[in-house]
Amino acid sequence: MSTDVNAGGNAAAFERAQRVIPGGVNSPVRAFRAVGGTPRFISRAEGAYLWDVEGRRYIDYIGSWGPMILGHGHPAVLDAVTRAARQGLSFGAPTEAEAELAEAIIERMPTVEQVRLVSSGTEAAMSALRLARGATGRPKIIKFEGCYHGHADALLVKAGSGLATFGHPTSAGVPPEVVQHTLVLEYNHVAQLEEAFAQHGSQIACVMIEPIAGNMNFVRASVPFMRRLRELCTQHGALLVFDEVMTGFRVALGGAQAVYAGLIPGFKPDMSVFGKVIGGGMPLAAFGGTRAVMSQLAPLGPVYQAGTLSGNPVATACGLATLREIRKPGFFEALSARTRQLADGLAAAGREAGVPLATDSEGGMFGFFFAEALPQNYNAVLATDKERFNRFFHAMLARGVYLAPALYEAGFVSAAHGDAELDATLTAAREALKG
Ligand SMILES: *Cc1c(COP(=O)(O)O)cnc(C)c1O
């Protein structure tokens, strides 16, 4: 297959983009600000590989930040997308495929009785939040430092100065009043959670959490923390919202909620937010919960939510084809084993090199930290060795391995990553760790 090679390479592409797009990118992390250097401009992808505009090939561990769980250009997905496109790009009227995708999501997520489809994880989390407030009639929400739920105003918040105080906006353009009901707590801190509920319990609409946080690299909620979180939400009538935009259909077929249900008998969240994998690389996300909660949404109930392109037929076809493939017997066993092999291999390479390197994985998602032990919260993630991460990132990139360009991001393995890719990655890592 031919590859478009731009004479000026990545640098020229970046310069051109910077003239007309702020920072040259349409989502900040793509700009390589955290690690320095010139972002790679991608011309095409296939299987486990990306090619940049200089014709260089990389093993891809970003996978579009999660969606590409089958690898790039999976034939069943391409076929479904091209067939759907020929039938029409968008109708603004309901289609049967939307119900089929909703059924496919619900079938794999038994805590979800109904879903609504939207176009991005941001939109899904924002809508879930409005619905939680509408359904409970309460204003306050709890989130955790280091968890990302998209860029809706009320969720762009960092912790305030004192324990159980309300947060500060993390972005200009968000007035403090807009986040005055958002309480930001430390991840995995049971005592803070208890204090927050003791102070504000009757006012808390929901707690939103990334159950395995992938936006501060890879940090699991501990079992005692998750158990207590569930108890407190139930006791105070707050909804527990699992943001599974990253973990859903990624850490297991049943998402992180299946992982925690396996660790805490009877465990379930009240609402769930999905994205990334359910669109298979097209703009599609969803939020769902019990029929009672979801029936509060317009047109049935008083909570307004809408979207011109929601349930877009091409995106829906892409998501459906992706979910069909990952449901096949043995899919997750193989993906999990391969991802675990990578995480273990990286840790072994660290030991060999005498470099502190802690790694973890669940399903097709992994994390690695230049630290002696796995961090349990955001501050501990910040305390890991950033200089070494940046050196390692560039050393890997130079060897044709494309890792996330910031230490705050999880990594993703796809079904197209085979032994050859794994061996090449670990060989590169052993060399890179010498530097
Ligand atoms: C990616 C992500 C989002 C935002 O999704 P977008 O589609 O980028 O808007 C929300 N929550 C989590 C956990 C995510 O990883």
CSV table of C-alpha atoms and ligand atoms in Angstrom, one decimal:
chain,number,residue,atom,x,y,z
A,1,MET,CA,0.0,0.0,0.0
A,2,SER,CA,1.3,3.4,-0.8
A,3,THR,CA,2.0,5.9,2.0
A,4,ASP,CA,1.8,9.7,1.5
A,5,VAL,CA,5.2,11.1,2.2
A,6,ASN,CA,5.3,14.8,2.8
A,7,ALA,CA,8.6,16.4,1.6
A,8,GLY,CA,8.9,18.6,4.6
A,9,GLY,CA,8.0,15.8,7.0
A,10,ASN,CA,6.4,16.2,10.5
A,11,ALA,CA,8.1,19.6,11.1
A,12,ALA,CA,6.5,21.2,8.0
A,13,ALA,CA,3.1,19.6,8.7
A,14,PHE,CA,3.3,20.9,12.3
A,15,GLU,CA,4.3,24.4,11.2
A,16,ARG,CA,1.4,24.5,8.7
A,17,ALA,CA,-1.1,23.3,11.2
A,18,GLN,CA,0.1,25.8,13.8
A,19,ARG,CA,-0.8,28.7,11.5
A,20,VAL,CA,-4.4,27.7,11.3
A,21,ILE,CA,-5.2,25.5,14.4
A,22,PRO,CA,-4.3,26.6,17.9
A,23,GLY,CA,-1.1,24.7,18.9
A,24,GLY,CA,-1.4,22.8,15.6
A,25,VAL,CA,-3.7,20.2,17.1
A,26,ASN,CA,-7.4,19.6,17.8
A,27,SER,CA,-6.8,18.0,21.2
A,28,PRO,CA,-4.0,19.3,23.4
A,29,VAL,CA,-2.1,16.1,24.3
A,30,ARG,CA,-1.4,15.4,20.7
A,31,ALA,CA,1.0,18.4,20.7
A,32,PHE,CA,3.8,16.7,22.6
A,33,ARG,CA,4.0,19.6,25.1
A,34,ALA,CA,4.6,17.2,28.0
A,35,VAL,CA,7.5,15.4,26.4
A,36,GLY,CA,8.8,18.1,24.0
A,37,GLY,CA,9.6,17.6,20.3
A,38,THR,CA,7.6,17.5,17.1
A,39,PRO,CA,4.4,15.6,17.1
A,40,ARG,CA,4.2,12.9,14.4
A,41,PHE,CA,1.6,13.6,11.7
A,42,ILE,CA,0.0,10.3,10.8
A,43,SER,CA,-0.8,9.4,7.2
A,44,ARG,CA,-2.3,6.0,7.7
A,45,ALA,CA,-2.6,3.0,10.0
A,46,GLU,CA,-3.0,-0.7,9.6
A,47,GLY,CA,-3.2,-3.5,12.3
A,48,ALA,CA,-0.9,-2.6,15.1
A,49,TYR,CA,1.0,0.1,13.1
A,50,LEU,CA,0.9,3.8,12.3
A,51,TRP,CA,2.8,5.5,9.6
A,52,ASP,CA,3.8,9.2,9.8
A,53,VAL,CA,4.1,11.7,6.9
A,54,GLU,CA,7.8,10.8,6.7
A,55,GLY,CA,6.9,7.2,5.9
A,56,ARG,CA,8.2,6.0,9.3
A,57,ARG,CA,6.4,3.1,10.9
A,58,TYR,CA,5.5,2.8,14.6
A,59,ILE,CA,3.9,0.1,16.8
A,60,ASP,CA,0.8,1.9,18.1
A,61,TYR,CA,0.1,1.8,21.8
A,62,ILE,CA,-2.3,4.7,21.8
A,63,GLY,CA,-5.0,3.1,19.5
A,64,SER,CA,-6.7,6.5,19.1
A,65,TRP,CA,-6.7,6.6,23.0
A,66,GLY,CA,-8.6,3.4,23.3
A,67,PRO,CA,-11.1,2.8,20.5
A,68,MET,CA,-9.0,0.7,18.2
A,69,ILE,CA,-9.2,-2.5,20.2
A,70,LEU,CA,-9.3,-4.6,17.1
A,71,GLY,CA,-6.3,-2.8,15.5
A,72,HIS,CA,-6.6,-0.5,12.6
A,73,GLY,CA,-8.5,-1.4,9.5
A,74,HIS,CA,-10.2,-4.5,10.7
A,75,PRO,CA,-12.0,-5.9,7.6
A,76,ALA,CA,-15.4,-6.5,9.4
A,77,VAL,CA,-15.4,-3.0,10.7
A,78,LEU,CA,-14.4,-1.4,7.4
A,79,ASP,CA,-17.0,-3.4,5.6
A,80,ALA,CA,-19.8,-2.3,8.1
A,81,VAL,CA,-18.7,1.3,7.8
A,82,THR,CA,-18.6,1.4,4.0
A,83,ARG,CA,-22.0,-0.4,3.8
A,84,ALA,CA,-23.6,2.0,6.2
A,85,ALA,CA,-22.1,5.0,4.4
A,86,ARG,CA,-23.6,3.9,1.2
A,87,GLN,CA,-27.1,3.8,2.8
A,88,GLY,CA,-26.7,7.5,4.0
A,89,LEU,CA,-24.5,9.5,6.2
A,90,SER,CA,-27.1,10.9,8.6
A,91,PHE,CA,-30.8,11.1,8.7
A,92,GLY,CA,-31.8,13.0,11.9
A,93,ALA,CA,-34.5,10.3,12.3
A,94,PRO,CA,-34.3,7.0,14.3
A,95,THR,CA,-32.8,3.9,12.8
A,96,GLU,CA,-33.0,0.2,13.8
A,97,ALA,CA,-29.3,0.0,14.2
A,98,GLU,CA,-29.4,2.4,17.1
A,99,ALA,CA,-31.6,0.0,19.0
A,100,GLU,CA,-29.3,-2.8,18.0
A,101,LEU,CA,-26.3,-1.0,19.4
A,102,ALA,CA,-28.1,-0.1,22.6
A,103,GLU,CA,-29.0,-3.8,22.9
A,104,ALA,CA,-25.4,-4.8,22.3
A,105,ILE,CA,-24.2,-2.5,25.1
A,106,ILE,CA,-26.9,-3.6,27.5
A,107,GLU,CA,-26.3,-7.3,26.9
A,108,ARG,CA,-22.7,-6.9,28.0
A,109,MET,CA,-23.4,-4.4,30.8
A,110,PRO,CA,-26.1,-6.0,33.0
A,111,THR,CA,-26.3,-3.0,35.3
A,112,VAL,CA,-27.5,-0.9,32.4
A,113,GLU,CA,-31.2,-1.1,31.3
A,114,GLN,CA,-31.3,1.7,28.9
A,115,VAL,CA,-28.8,3.9,27.1
A,116,ARG,CA,-28.7,7.1,25.1
A,117,LEU,CA,-26.2,7.5,22.4
A,118,VAL,CA,-24.2,10.7,21.9
A,119,SER,CA,-21.1,11.7,20.0
A,120,SER,CA,-18.3,12.1,22.5
A,121,GLY,CA,-17.3,11.0,26.0
A,122,THR,CA,-17.4,14.6,27.1
A,123,GLU,CA,-21.0,14.8,26.0
A,124,ALA,CA,-21.9,11.5,27.7
A,125,ALA,CA,-20.4,12.5,31.1
A,126,MET,CA,-21.9,15.9,31.0
A,127,SER,CA,-25.3,14.5,30.2
A,128,ALA,CA,-25.0,11.8,32.9
A,129,LEU,CA,-24.2,14.5,35.4
A,130,ARG,CA,-27.3,16.6,34.4
A,131,LEU,CA,-29.4,13.4,34.6
A,132,ALA,CA,-28.1,12.5,38.0
A,133,ARG,CA,-28.9,16.0,39.3
A,134,GLY,CA,-32.3,16.0,37.7
A,135,ALA,CA,-33.2,12.5,38.9
A,136,THR,CA,-32.1,13.2,42.5
A,137,GLY,CA,-33.1,16.9,42.7
A,138,ARG,CA,-29.7,17.6,44.3
A,139,PRO,CA,-27.0,20.0,43.2
A,140,LYS,CA,-23.6,18.6,44.5
A,141,ILE,CA,-21.3,16.1,42.8
A,142,ILE,CA,-18.1,14.4,43.9
A,143,LYS,CA,-15.2,13.7,41.6
A,144,PHE,CA,-11.6,12.6,42.3
A,145,GLU,CA,-8.4,14.3,41.6
A,146,GLY,CA,-6.7,12.8,38.5
A,147,CYS,CA,-9.9,11.5,37.0
A,148,TYR,CA,-10.9,13.0,33.7
A,149,HIS,CA,-14.5,13.0,32.6
A,150,GLY,CA,-14.2,15.2,29.5
A,151,HIS,CA,-14.2,18.9,29.4
A,152,ALA,CA,-17.7,20.0,30.6
A,153,ASP,CA,-17.4,23.1,32.8
A,154,ALA,CA,-18.6,21.4,36.1
A,155,LEU,CA,-16.0,18.7,35.7
A,156,LEU,CA,-12.9,20.8,35.0
A,157,VAL,CA,-12.1,21.1,38.7
A,158,LYS,CA,-9.2,20.5,40.9
A,159,ALA,CA,-9.2,20.1,44.7
A,160,GLY,CA,-9.7,23.1,46.9
A,161,SER,CA,-7.3,23.9,49.7
A,162,GLY,CA,-9.0,22.2,52.6
A,163,LEU,CA,-10.5,18.8,53.1
A,164,ALA,CA,-14.0,18.4,51.7
A,165,THR,CA,-14.1,21.9,50.3
A,166,PHE,CA,-15.4,22.8,46.9
A,167,GLY,CA,-12.9,22.9,44.1
A,168,HIS,CA,-11.3,25.5,41.8
A,169,PRO,CA,-11.7,25.5,38.0
A,170,THR,CA,-8.7,24.0,36.1
A,171,SER,CA,-9.4,26.0,33.0
A,172,ALA,CA,-9.8,29.7,32.3
A,173,GLY,CA,-13.3,30.5,31.1
A,174,VAL,CA,-15.0,28.5,33.9
A,175,PRO,CA,-16.4,30.9,36.5
A,176,PRO,CA,-15.9,29.6,40.1
A,177,GLU,CA,-19.7,29.7,40.6
A,178,VAL,CA,-20.0,27.0,37.9
A,179,VAL,CA,-17.9,24.6,39.9
A,180,GLN,CA,-19.2,25.6,43.4
A,181,HIS,CA,-21.1,22.3,43.6
A,182,THR,CA,-18.2,20.1,42.6
A,183,LEU,CA,-16.3,18.5,45.4
A,184,VAL,CA,-12.9,17.1,44.5
A,185,LEU,CA,-11.5,14.4,46.7
A,186,GLU,CA,-8.3,12.3,46.7
A,187,TYR,CA,-8.6,9.0,44.9
A,188,ASN,CA,-8.5,5.9,47.2
A,189,HIS,CA,-8.9,8.1,50.3
A,190,VAL,CA,-11.6,6.5,52.4
A,191,ALA,CA,-11.6,9.0,55.3
A,192,GLN,CA,-12.0,12.0,52.9
A,193,LEU,CA,-14.9,10.3,51.3
A,194,GLU,CA,-16.6,9.6,54.6
A,195,GLU,CA,-16.1,13.2,55.7
A,196,ALA,CA,-17.5,14.6,52.5
A,197,PHE,CA,-20.6,12.5,52.9
A,198,ALA,CA,-20.9,13.4,56.6
A,199,GLN,CA,-20.8,17.1,55.7
A,200,HIS,CA,-22.9,17.1,52.4
A,201,GLY,CA,-24.6,13.7,52.1
A,202,SER,CA,-28.1,14.9,51.6
A,203,GLN,CA,-27.0,17.3,48.9
A,204,ILE,CA,-24.9,14.9,46.8
A,205,ALA,CA,-26.5,13.9,43.5
A,206,CYS,CA,-23.7,11.6,42.4
A,207,VAL,CA,-20.2,10.5,42.7
A,208,MET,CA,-18.5,10.2,39.3
A,209,ILE,CA,-15.4,8.0,39.1
A,210,GLU,CA,-13.0,6.3,36.7
A,211,PRO,CA,-13.0,2.9,38.4
A,212,ILE,CA,-9.6,2.1,36.9
A,213,ALA,CA,-8.3,5.6,36.3
A,214,GLY,CA,-6.7,5.9,32.8
A,215,ASN,CA,-6.2,9.6,32.8
A,216,MET,CA,-3.5,9.5,35.5
A,217,ASN,CA,-1.7,6.7,33.7
A,218,PHE,CA,-3.2,3.6,35.4
A,219,VAL,CA,-4.4,3.7,38.9
A,220,ARG,CA,-7.0,1.2,40.3
A,221,ALA,CA,-9.5,2.1,42.9
A,222,SER,CA,-8.7,-0.2,45.8
A,223,VAL,CA,-11.4,-2.7,46.8
A,224,PRO,CA,-11.9,-1.2,50.3
A,225,PHE,CA,-12.3,2.2,48.7
A,226,MET,CA,-14.8,1.0,46.1
A,227,ARG,CA,-16.8,-1.0,48.7
A,228,ARG,CA,-17.1,2.0,51.0
A,229,LEU,CA,-17.9,4.3,48.1
A,230,ARG,CA,-20.8,2.0,47.2
A,231,GLU,CA,-22.0,1.9,50.8
A,232,LEU,CA,-21.9,5.6,51.2
A,233,CYS,CA,-23.8,6.3,48.0
A,234,THR,CA,-26.5,3.9,48.9
A,235,GLN,CA,-26.8,5.1,52.4
A,236,HIS,CA,-27.1,8.8,51.3
A,237,GLY,CA,-29.2,8.3,48.2
A,238,ALA,CA,-26.4,9.5,45.8
A,239,LEU,CA,-26.0,7.8,42.4
A,240,LEU,CA,-22.7,6.1,41.8
A,241,VAL,CA,-21.7,6.9,38.2
A,242,PHE,CA,-18.9,4.8,36.6
A,243,ASP,CA,-17.1,6.7,33.9
A,244,GLU,CA,-16.2,3.7,31.7
A,245,VAL,CA,-15.4,5.8,28.6
A,246,MET,CA,-11.9,4.2,28.7
A,247,THR,CA,-12.5,1.0,30.6
A,248,GLY,CA,-15.8,-0.1,29.1
A,249,PHE,CA,-15.3,-3.0,26.7
A,250,ARG,CA,-11.6,-2.5,27.2
A,251,VAL,CA,-10.5,-3.9,30.6
A,252,ALA,CA,-13.1,-6.7,30.2
A,253,LEU,CA,-16.1,-7.4,28.0
A,254,GLY,CA,-18.2,-6.2,31.0
A,255,GLY,CA,-15.9,-3.3,31.7
A,256,ALA,CA,-14.5,-2.3,35.1
A,257,GLN,CA,-17.9,-2.9,36.6
A,258,ALA,CA,-17.4,-6.6,35.9
A,259,VAL,CA,-14.0,-6.5,37.4
A,260,TYR,CA,-15.3,-4.9,40.6
A,261,ALA,CA,-18.4,-7.2,40.7
A,262,GLY,CA,-15.8,-10.1,40.7
A,263,LEU,CA,-14.1,-8.6,43.7
A,264,ILE,CA,-17.1,-7.2,45.7
A,265,PRO,CA,-20.1,-9.6,45.7
A,266,GLY,CA,-23.2,-7.9,44.3
A,267,PHE,CA,-21.4,-4.7,43.4
A,268,LYS,CA,-22.9,-2.4,40.8
A,269,PRO,CA,-22.8,1.2,39.8
A,270,ASP,CA,-26.1,3.1,39.3
A,271,MET,CA,-25.1,4.8,36.0
A,272,SER,CA,-22.4,4.2,33.4
A,273,VAL,CA,-20.7,6.3,30.8
A,274,PHE,CA,-19.2,4.8,27.7
A,275,GLY,CA,-17.2,6.0,24.7
A,276,LYS,CA,-14.0,5.1,22.9
A,277,VAL,CA,-14.4,1.3,22.2
A,278,ILE,CA,-18.1,1.5,21.6
A,279,GLY,CA,-17.5,3.8,18.6
A,280,GLY,CA,-14.7,1.6,17.2
A,281,GLY,CA,-12.9,4.8,16.1
A,282,MET,CA,-15.9,6.9,15.0
A,283,PRO,CA,-17.5,9.7,17.2
A,284,LEU,CA,-19.9,7.8,19.4
A,285,ALA,CA,-20.4,7.5,23.1
A,286,ALA,CA,-23.3,6.7,25.5
A,287,PHE,CA,-24.6,6.9,29.0
A,288,GLY,CA,-27.0,4.6,30.7
A,289,GLY,CA,-28.6,3.3,33.8
A,290,THR,CA,-31.8,1.9,35.2
A,291,ARG,CA,-35.0,2.4,33.3
A,292,ALA,CA,-36.3,4.6,36.2
A,293,VAL,CA,-33.3,7.0,36.0
A,294,MET,CA,-33.1,7.0,32.2
A,295,SER,CA,-36.9,7.8,31.9
A,296,GLN,CA,-36.2,11.2,33.4
A,297,LEU,CA,-34.6,12.2,30.1
A,298,ALA,CA,-36.5,14.1,27.4
A,299,PRO,CA,-38.8,13.3,25.7
A,300,LEU,CA,-40.1,11.2,28.6
A,301,GLY,CA,-39.0,13.3,31.5
A,302,PRO,CA,-37.8,16.8,32.5
A,303,VAL,CA,-34.1,16.4,31.9
A,304,TYR,CA,-33.2,17.9,28.5
A,305,GLN,CA,-30.6,16.3,26.3
A,306,ALA,CA,-30.3,16.1,22.5
A,307,GLY,CA,-27.9,15.8,19.5
A,308,THR,CA,-28.1,16.3,15.7
A,309,LEU,CA,-25.6,13.5,15.0
A,310,SER,CA,-26.4,11.3,18.0
A,311,GLY,CA,-26.7,7.7,16.9
A,312,ASN,CA,-25.1,8.6,13.6
A,313,PRO,CA,-25.6,5.6,11.3
A,314,VAL,CA,-22.0,5.2,10.2
A,315,ALA,CA,-20.7,5.6,13.7
A,316,THR,CA,-23.3,3.1,15.0
A,317,ALA,CA,-22.4,0.6,12.3
A,318,CYS,CA,-18.7,0.9,13.3
A,319,GLY,CA,-19.4,0.5,17.0
A,320,LEU,CA,-21.7,-2.5,16.4
A,321,ALA,CA,-19.1,-4.3,14.2
A,322,THR,CA,-16.5,-3.7,16.9
A,323,LEU,CA,-18.6,-5.0,19.7
A,324,ARG,CA,-19.5,-8.1,17.7
A,325,GLU,CA,-15.8,-8.9,17.2
A,326,ILE,CA,-14.8,-8.4,20.9
A,327,ARG,CA,-17.6,-10.7,22.0
A,328,LYS,CA,-16.1,-13.7,20.1
A,329,PRO,CA,-15.0,-16.5,22.4
A,330,GLY,CA,-11.4,-16.1,23.7
A,331,PHE,CA,-11.0,-12.5,22.5
A,332,PHE,CA,-10.5,-10.9,25.9
A,333,GLU,CA,-8.5,-13.9,27.3
A,334,ALA,CA,-6.0,-13.4,24.4
A,335,LEU,CA,-5.9,-9.6,24.6
A,336,SER,CA,-5.5,-9.7,28.4
A,337,ALA,CA,-2.7,-12.2,28.2
A,338,ARG,CA,-0.8,-10.2,25.6
A,339,THR,CA,-1.2,-7.0,27.5
A,340,ARG,CA,-0.1,-8.6,30.7
A,341,GLN,CA,2.9,-10.0,28.8
A,342,LEU,CA,3.8,-6.5,27.8
A,343,ALA,CA,3.4,-5.1,31.3
A,344,ASP,CA,5.5,-7.9,32.8
A,345,GLY,CA,8.1,-7.6,30.1
A,346,LEU,CA,8.5,-3.9,30.7
A,347,ALA,CA,8.9,-4.5,34.5
A,348,ALA,CA,11.5,-7.2,33.8
A,349,ALA,CA,13.4,-4.8,31.5
A,350,GLY,CA,13.4,-2.3,34.3
A,351,ARG,CA,14.8,-4.8,36.7
A,352,GLU,CA,17.5,-5.8,34.3
A,353,ALA,CA,18.5,-2.2,33.8
A,354,GLY,CA,18.3,-1.4,37.5
A,355,VAL,CA,15.6,1.2,36.8
A,356,PRO,CA,12.6,1.5,39.1
A,357,LEU,CA,9.7,0.6,36.8
A,358,ALA,CA,6.3,-0.4,38.2
A,359,THR,CA,3.7,-1.7,35.7
A,360,ASP,CA,0.1,-2.9,35.7
A,361,SER,CA,-2.6,-4.0,33.3
A,362,GLU,CA,-6.2,-5.1,33.1
A,363,GLY,CA,-7.7,-6.5,29.9
A,364,GLY,CA,-6.2,-4.5,27.0
A,365,MET,CA,-5.2,-1.4,29.1
A,366,PHE,CA,-1.8,-1.0,30.8
A,367,GLY,CA,0.3,1.6,32.7
A,368,PHE,CA,3.9,2.0,33.6
A,369,PHE,CA,5.6,4.3,36.1
A,370,PHE,CA,9.2,5.2,36.8
A,371,ALA,CA,8.7,4.5,40.5
A,372,GLU,CA,9.4,1.7,43.0
A,373,ALA,CA,5.7,1.0,43.5
A,374,LEU,CA,2.4,1.7,41.7
A,375,PRO,CA,0.9,5.1,42.7
A,376,GLN,CA,-2.5,5.1,44.5
A,377,ASN,CA,-3.5,8.6,43.7
A,378,TYR,CA,-2.8,11.7,41.6
A,379,ASN,CA,-0.1,13.2,43.8
A,380,ALA,CA,1.8,10.0,43.8
A,381,VAL,CA,1.6,9.9,40.0
A,382,LEU,CA,3.0,13.4,39.9
A,383,ALA,CA,5.9,12.3,42.1
A,384,THR,CA,7.1,9.6,39.6
A,385,ASP,CA,10.2,10.3,37.5
A,386,LYS,CA,9.0,12.6,34.7
A,387,GLU,CA,12.5,13.2,33.2
A,388,ARG,CA,13.0,9.6,32.8
A,389,PHE,CA,9.6,9.1,31.4
A,390,ASN,CA,10.3,11.8,28.8
A,391,ARG,CA,13.6,10.3,27.9
A,392,PHE,CA,12.1,6.8,27.6
A,393,PHE,CA,9.2,8.1,25.5
A,394,HIS,CA,11.6,9.7,22.9
A,395,ALA,CA,14.0,6.7,23.0
A,396,MET,CA,11.0,4.4,22.2
A,397,LEU,CA,9.7,6.7,19.5
A,398,ALA,CA,13.1,6.7,17.8
A,399,ARG,CA,12.9,2.9,17.8
A,400,GLY,CA,9.5,2.9,16.2
A,401,VAL,CA,7.3,2.4,19.3
A,402,TYR,CA,4.6,5.0,19.8
A,403,LEU,CA,3.6,5.4,23.4
A,404,ALA,CA,1.3,8.0,24.8
A,405,PRO,CA,3.2,11.4,24.9
A,406,ALA,CA,2.6,12.1,28.6
A,407,LEU,CA,3.0,10.1,31.8
A,408,TYR,CA,-0.6,10.8,32.7
A,409,GLU,CA,-2.0,8.5,30.1
A,410,ALA,CA,-2.7,4.8,30.0
A,411,GLY,CA,-1.5,2.6,27.1
A,412,PHE,CA,-3.6,0.3,24.9
A,413,VAL,CA,-2.9,-3.0,23.2
A,414,SER,CA,-5.1,-4.3,20.4
A,415,ALA,CA,-5.9,-7.7,19.0
A,416,ALA,CA,-3.5,-6.9,16.1
A,417,HIS,CA,-0.5,-6.8,18.5
A,418,GLY,CA,1.2,-10.2,18.0
A,419,ASP,CA,4.4,-11.8,19.2
A,420,ALA,CA,6.5,-9.9,16.6
A,421,GLU,CA,5.2,-6.5,17.9
A,422,LEU,CA,5.7,-7.5,21.5
A,423,ASP,CA,9.2,-8.7,21.0
A,424,ALA,CA,10.1,-5.6,19.1
A,425,THR,CA,8.7,-3.4,21.8
A,426,LEU,CA,10.5,-5.2,24.6
A,427,THR,CA,13.8,-5.1,22.7
A,428,ALA,CA,13.4,-1.4,22.2
A,429,ALA,CA,12.5,-1.0,25.9
A,430,ARG,CA,15.7,-2.8,27.0
A,431,GLU,CA,17.8,-0.5,24.8
A,432,ALA,CA,15.9,2.6,25.8
A,433,LEU,CA,16.3,1.9,29.5
A,434,LYS,CA,20.1,1.9,29.1
A,435,GLY,CA,19.9,5.6,28.1
B,1,LIG,C1,-11.6,10.1,26.9
B,1,LIG,C2,-12.4,10.2,28.2
B,1,LIG,C3,-13.5,11.1,28.3
B,1,LIG,C4,-13.8,12.1,27.2
B,1,LIG,O1,-14.2,11.5,26.0
B,1,LIG,P1,-14.1,12.4,24.7
B,1,LIG,O2,-14.7,11.5,23.6
B,1,LIG,O3,-12.7,12.7,24.5
B,1,LIG,O4,-14.9,13.6,24.9
B,1,LIG,C5,-14.3,11.0,29.4
B,1,LIG,N1,-14.0,10.1,30.4
B,1,LIG,C6,-12.9,9.3,30.3
B,1,LIG,C7,-12.7,8.4,31.5
B,1,LIG,C8,-12.1,9.3,29.2
B,1,LIG,O5,-11.0,8.5,29.2
